[in-house]
PDB file of C-alpha atoms in Angstrom:
ATOM      1  CA  MET L   1       0.000   0.000   0.000  1.00 48.00           C
ATOM      2  CA  THR L   2       1.429   3.395  -0.977  1.00 51.00           C
ATOM      3  CA  ILE L   3       1.001   6.706   0.826  1.00 53.00           C
ATOM      4  CA  GLY L   4      -1.918   7.872  -1.365  1.00 51.00           C
ATOM      5  CA  ASP L   5      -3.826   4.594  -1.136  1.00 53.00           C
ATOM      6  CA  HIS L   6      -6.785   4.284   1.174  1.00 49.00           C
ATOM      7  CA  PRO L   7      -7.533   1.075   3.011  1.00 49.00           C
ATOM      8  CA  PRO L   8     -10.509  -0.870   1.747  1.00 50.00           C
ATOM      9  CA  PRO L   9     -13.749   0.108   3.475  1.00 47.00           C
ATOM     10  CA  LEU L  10     -14.783  -1.989   6.417  1.00 42.00           C
ATOM     11  CA  HIS L  11     -18.135  -3.656   5.987  1.00 45.00           C
ATOM     12  CA  THR L  12     -19.984  -2.975   9.204  1.00 53.00           C
ATOM     13  CA  SER L  13     -23.453  -3.805   8.010  1.00 64.00           C
ATOM     14  CA  LEU L  14     -25.128  -6.176  10.408  1.00 63.00           C
ATOM     15  CA  SER L  15     -27.687  -8.810   9.630  1.00 71.00           C
ATOM     16  CA  LEU L  16     -31.192  -8.305  10.999  1.00 65.00           C
ATOM     17  CA  VAL L  17     -30.542 -10.965  13.634  1.00 70.00           C
ATOM     18  CA  ASN L  18     -27.406  -9.168  14.838  1.00 69.00           C
ATOM     19  CA  LYS L  19     -29.263  -5.851  14.963  1.00 66.00           C
ATOM     20  CA  LEU L  20     -32.049  -7.407  16.997  1.00 66.00           C
ATOM     21  CA  TYR L  21     -29.623  -9.130  19.362  1.00 66.00           C
ATOM     22  CA  SER L  22     -27.862  -5.809  19.944  1.00 65.00           C
ATOM     23  CA  VAL L  23     -30.977  -4.350  21.569  1.00 64.00           C
ATOM     24  CA  TYR L  24     -30.401  -4.439  25.297  1.00 61.00           C
ATOM     25  CA  ASN L  25     -33.710  -3.036  26.525  1.00 66.00           C
ATOM     26  CA  ILE L  26     -36.701  -3.040  24.167  1.00 69.00           C
ATOM     27  CA  ALA L  27     -38.646  -0.700  26.465  1.00 65.00           C
ATOM     28  CA  SER L  28     -36.093   2.048  25.880  1.00 63.00           C
ATOM     29  CA  LEU L  29     -36.791   1.934  22.135  1.00 65.00           C
ATOM     30  CA  VAL L  30     -40.527   1.216  22.163  1.00 68.00           C
ATOM     31  CA  SER L  31     -41.612   3.836  24.646  1.00 67.00           C
ATOM     32  CA  VAL L  32     -45.271   2.789  24.496  1.00 72.00           C
ATOM     33  CA  ASN L  33     -46.562  -0.271  26.301  1.00 77.00           C
ATOM     34  CA  ILE L  34     -49.771  -1.236  24.587  1.00 80.00           C
ATOM     35  CA  ASP L  35     -52.758  -1.214  26.904  1.00 81.00           C
ATOM     36  CA  VAL L  36     -56.488  -1.727  26.349  1.00 76.00           C
ATOM     37  CA  ASP L  37     -57.355   1.059  28.777  1.00 75.00           C
ATOM     38  CA  LYS L  38     -55.114   3.573  27.004  1.00 73.00           C
ATOM     39  CA  VAL L  39     -56.081   2.404  23.507  1.00 68.00           C
ATOM     40  CA  ASN L  40     -52.617   3.242  22.191  1.00 77.00           C
ATOM     41  CA  TYR L  41     -52.371   0.562  19.520  1.00 80.00           C
ATOM     42  CA  SER L  42     -51.354   2.838  16.638  1.00 79.00           C
ATOM     43  CA  ALA L  43     -48.610   4.557  18.659  1.00 80.00           C
ATOM     44  CA  TRP L  44     -47.296   1.147  19.692  1.00 82.00           C
ATOM     45  CA  CYS L  45     -47.299  -0.050  16.065  1.00 81.00           C
ATOM     46  CA  TYR L  46     -45.470   3.063  14.937  1.00 79.00           C
ATOM     47  CA  PHE L  47     -42.674   2.809  17.504  1.00 76.00           C
ATOM     48  CA  TYR L  48     -42.407  -0.935  17.117  1.00 74.00           C
ATOM     49  CA  CYS L  49     -42.159  -1.029  13.323  1.00 74.00           C
ATOM     50  CA  ALA L  50     -40.293   2.245  12.823  1.00 68.00           C
ATOM     51  CA  ASN L  51     -37.406   1.358  15.097  1.00 64.00           C
ATOM     52  CA  PHE L  52     -36.484  -2.094  13.912  1.00 66.00           C
ATOM     53  CA  GLY L  53     -37.352  -2.624  10.272  1.00 68.00           C
ATOM     54  CA  VAL L  54     -39.376  -5.705  11.152  1.00 71.00           C
ATOM     55  CA  LEU L  55     -42.542  -4.752   9.275  1.00 70.00           C
ATOM     56  CA  GLN L  56     -41.764  -7.082   6.361  1.00 70.00           C
ATOM     57  CA  HIS L  57     -41.240  -9.914   8.825  1.00 70.00           C
ATOM     58  CA  ILE L  58     -44.518  -9.088  10.589  1.00 74.00           C
ATOM     59  CA  GLN L  59     -46.551  -8.900   7.394  1.00 71.00           C
ATOM     60  CA  GLY L  60     -44.942 -11.943   5.847  1.00 68.00           C
ATOM     61  CA  ASP L  61     -44.052 -12.477   2.211  1.00 61.00           C
ATOM     62  CA  GLU L  62     -47.318 -11.720   0.478  1.00 57.00           C
ATOM     63  CA  THR L  63     -45.646 -11.501  -2.922  1.00 54.00           C
ATOM     64  CA  ASN L  64     -45.269 -15.268  -3.020  1.00 56.00           C
ATOM     65  CA  THR L  65     -48.829 -16.315  -3.844  1.00 55.00           C
ATOM     66  CA  SER L  66     -47.960 -19.467  -5.754  1.00 58.00           C
ATOM     67  CA  SER L  67     -49.880 -22.584  -4.846  1.00 57.00           C
ATOM     68  CA  SER L  68     -46.700 -24.529  -4.168  1.00 71.00           C
ATOM     69  CA  THR L  69     -45.607 -25.251  -0.639  1.00 78.00           C
ATOM     70  CA  PRO L  70     -43.511 -22.421   0.788  1.00 74.00           C
ATOM     71  CA  PRO L  71     -39.897 -23.265   1.571  1.00 79.00           C
ATOM     72  CA  PRO L  72     -39.134 -24.161   5.179  1.00 85.00           C
ATOM     73  CA  PRO L  73     -38.070 -21.211   7.330  1.00 82.00           C
ATOM     74  CA  THR L  74     -34.366 -20.581   7.694  1.00 85.00           C
ATOM     75  CA  THR L  75     -32.574 -20.552  11.024  1.00 86.00           C
ATOM     76  CA  GLU L  76     -32.196 -16.777  10.723  1.00 83.00           C
ATOM     77  CA  TRP L  77     -35.938 -16.342  10.077  1.00 83.00           C
ATOM     78  CA  LEU L  78     -36.791 -18.502  13.109  1.00 87.00           C
ATOM     79  CA  THR L  79     -34.404 -16.492  15.286  1.00 85.00           C
ATOM     80  CA  VAL L  80     -35.862 -13.170  14.139  1.00 82.00           C
ATOM     81  CA  ASP L  81     -39.357 -14.544  14.663  1.00 86.00           C
ATOM     82  CA  PHE L  82     -38.555 -15.608  18.232  1.00 86.00           C
ATOM     83  CA  ILE L  83     -36.934 -12.273  19.114  1.00 83.00           C
ATOM     84  CA  VAL L  84     -39.761 -10.198  17.650  1.00 84.00           C
ATOM     85  CA  LYS L  85     -42.424 -12.370  19.308  1.00 88.00           C
ATOM     86  CA  SER L  86     -40.625 -11.944  22.636  1.00 85.00           C
ATOM     87  CA  TRP L  87     -40.561  -8.193  22.127  1.00 83.00           C
ATOM     88  CA  ILE L  88     -44.300  -8.164  21.498  1.00 87.00           C
ATOM     89  CA  PHE L  89     -44.840  -9.869  24.853  1.00 87.00           C
ATOM     90  CA  LEU L  90     -42.452  -7.472  26.597  1.00 83.00           C
ATOM     91  CA  THR L  91     -44.216  -4.360  25.274  1.00 84.00           C
ATOM     92  CA  LEU L  92     -47.721  -5.396  26.336  1.00 88.00           C
ATOM     93  CA  ALA L  93     -49.505  -4.418  29.531  1.00 87.00           C
ATOM     94  CA  GLU L  94     -49.741  -7.346  31.962  1.00 88.00           C
ATOM     95  CA  THR L  95     -53.430  -7.961  31.221  1.00 86.00           C
ATOM     96  CA  LEU L  96     -52.670  -8.284  27.516  1.00 89.00           C
ATOM     97  CA  GLN L  97     -49.686 -10.544  28.151  1.00 90.00           C
ATOM     98  CA  GLY L  98     -52.022 -13.030  29.808  1.00 91.00           C
ATOM     99  CA  ARG L  99     -54.422 -12.951  26.872  1.00 91.00           C
ATOM    100  CA  LEU L 100     -51.619 -13.489  24.397  1.00 92.00           C
ATOM    101  CA  ILE L 101     -50.141 -16.355  26.402  1.00 92.00           C
ATOM    102  CA  LYS L 102     -53.549 -18.073  26.412  1.00 94.00           C
ATOM    103  CA  ALA L 103     -53.749 -17.642  22.622  1.00 93.00           C
ATOM    104  CA  LYS L 104     -50.434 -19.539  22.268  1.00 93.00           C
ATOM    105  CA  PRO L 105     -49.227 -17.871  19.067  1.00 93.00           C
ATOM    106  CA  THR L 106     -46.755 -20.046  17.206  1.00 91.00           C
ATOM    107  CA  THR L 107     -45.156 -17.233  15.226  1.00 89.00           C
ATOM    108  CA  GLU L 108     -44.579 -13.558  15.693  1.00 88.00           C
ATOM    109  CA  LYS L 109     -47.125 -12.877  12.928  1.00 89.00           C
ATOM    110  CA  ASP L 110     -49.758 -14.837  14.892  1.00 92.00           C
ATOM    111  CA  ALA L 111     -48.964 -12.780  18.004  1.00 92.00           C
ATOM    112  CA  TRP L 112     -49.140  -9.513  16.045  1.00 89.00           C
ATOM    113  CA  GLU L 113     -52.487 -10.427  14.477  1.00 90.00           C
ATOM    114  CA  HIS L 114     -53.924 -11.471  17.852  1.00 92.00           C
ATOM    115  CA  VAL L 115     -52.998  -8.114  19.397  1.00 89.00           C
ATOM    116  CA  GLU L 116     -54.379  -6.312  16.346  1.00 87.00           C
ATOM    117  CA  LYS L 117     -57.713  -8.122  16.709  1.00 88.00           C
ATOM    118  CA  LEU L 118     -57.936  -7.162  20.380  1.00 84.00           C
ATOM    119  CA  PHE L 119     -57.894  -3.514  19.365  1.00 80.00           C
ATOM    120  CA  LEU L 120     -59.605  -3.450  15.991  1.00 79.00           C
ATOM    121  CA  ASP L 121     -62.334  -6.119  16.156  1.00 80.00           C
ATOM    122  CA  ASN L 122     -64.801  -3.849  17.944  1.00 80.00           C
ATOM    123  CA  LYS L 123     -63.792  -0.797  15.947  1.00 83.00           C
ATOM    124  CA  HIS L 124     -67.299   0.181  14.835  1.00 87.00           C
ATOM    125  CA  THR L 125     -68.839  -0.072  18.307  1.00 88.00           C
ATOM    126  CA  ARG L 126     -65.920   1.772  19.909  1.00 85.00           C
ATOM    127  CA  THR L 127     -66.124   4.534  17.279  1.00 90.00           C
ATOM    128  CA  ILE L 128     -69.827   5.105  17.933  1.00 92.00           C
ATOM    129  CA  SER L 129     -69.203   5.211  21.676  1.00 91.00           C
ATOM    130  CA  LEU L 130     -66.312   7.671  21.386  1.00 91.00           C
ATOM    131  CA  LYS L 131     -68.184   9.965  18.986  1.00 94.00           C
ATOM    132  CA  GLY L 132     -71.097  10.036  21.422  1.00 95.00           C
ATOM    133  CA  GLU L 133     -68.714  10.834  24.256  1.00 93.00           C
ATOM    134  CA  LEU L 134     -67.147  13.612  22.182  1.00 92.00           C
ATOM    135  CA  ARG L 135     -70.557  15.170  21.517  1.00 94.00           C
ATOM    136  CA  MET L 136     -71.468  15.053  25.206  1.00 93.00           C
ATOM    137  CA  ILE L 137     -68.311  16.672  26.601  1.00 92.00           C
ATOM    138  CA  GLN L 138     -69.093  19.704  28.695  1.00 91.00           C
ATOM    139  CA  MET L 139     -66.553  22.024  30.190  1.00 89.00           C
ATOM    140  CA  GLY L 140     -68.300  22.128  33.558  1.00 90.00           C
ATOM    141  CA  ASP L 141     -65.697  22.390  36.317  1.00 89.00           C
ATOM    142  CA  LEU L 142     -62.795  21.497  34.011  1.00 90.00           C
ATOM    143  CA  SER L 143     -60.057  23.989  33.284  1.00 94.00           C
ATOM    144  CA  VAL L 144     -59.713  25.038  29.653  1.00 94.00           C
ATOM    145  CA  ASP L 145     -56.537  22.972  29.422  1.00 95.00           C
ATOM    146  CA  ALA L 146     -58.217  19.856  30.865  1.00 94.00           C
ATOM    147  CA  TYR L 147     -61.252  20.358  28.612  1.00 94.00           C
ATOM    148  CA  PHE L 148     -59.165  20.522  25.431  1.00 94.00           C
ATOM    149  CA  HIS L 149     -56.952  17.675  26.624  1.00 93.00           C
ATOM    150  CA  LYS L 150     -60.038  15.478  26.947  1.00 92.00           C
ATOM    151  CA  ILE L 151     -61.190  16.437  23.436  1.00 94.00           C
ATOM    152  CA  LYS L 152     -57.720  15.768  22.033  1.00 92.00           C
ATOM    153  CA  TYR L 153     -57.551  12.403  23.813  1.00 87.00           C
ATOM    154  CA  ILE L 154     -60.852  11.249  22.291  1.00 90.00           C
ATOM    155  CA  ALA L 155     -59.780  12.550  18.869  1.00 90.00           C
ATOM    156  CA  THR L 156     -56.559  10.541  19.172  1.00 84.00           C
ATOM    157  CA  LEU L 157     -58.517   7.405  20.043  1.00 83.00           C
ATOM    158  CA  LEU L 158     -60.779   7.955  17.034  1.00 87.00           C
ATOM    159  CA  HIS L 159     -57.721   8.447  14.836  1.00 84.00           C
ATOM    160  CA  ASP L 160     -56.249   5.185  16.167  1.00 78.00           C
ATOM    161  CA  LEU L 161     -59.456   3.452  15.113  1.00 79.00           C
ATOM    162  CA  GLY L 162     -59.242   5.032  11.647  1.00 80.00           C
ATOM    163  CA  SER L 163     -62.435   6.977  12.259  1.00 79.00           C
ATOM    164  CA  LEU L 164     -61.208  10.547  12.095  1.00 71.00           C
TER     165      LEU L 164
END
């Protein structure tokens, strides 16, 4: 190597498995624990998918619609699936963890879809209820700040349900 030569670039790109293993504390990266009482499903989805690039793994390979049997999962896919499924459990409120454990999801996609159903299955009924609550809000003894916070909270819940 001469004085003007540069060393070859180091390849520091990590595989998805290595990136996932490097996460020490999932709660520090997904700052929202999903909870039925808080109805924060969309915020949880955003932080979960945005931080790790696991959306393709969650949704599965929907481009392969051939009728042939899909190839068996690779060791890397199984490892990613286990890590992501564990993270789903770790970012749920305790009451939801129990429900998911009873459902016994075999893959991370099963776990994701089960959580999704918990929040979106009663979407129509919940939307009607929240819109009624929004119409009935009265300032009463609330401060202006508390009054608008309550309106904003209901609007956020409606947005999470795709109804706003």
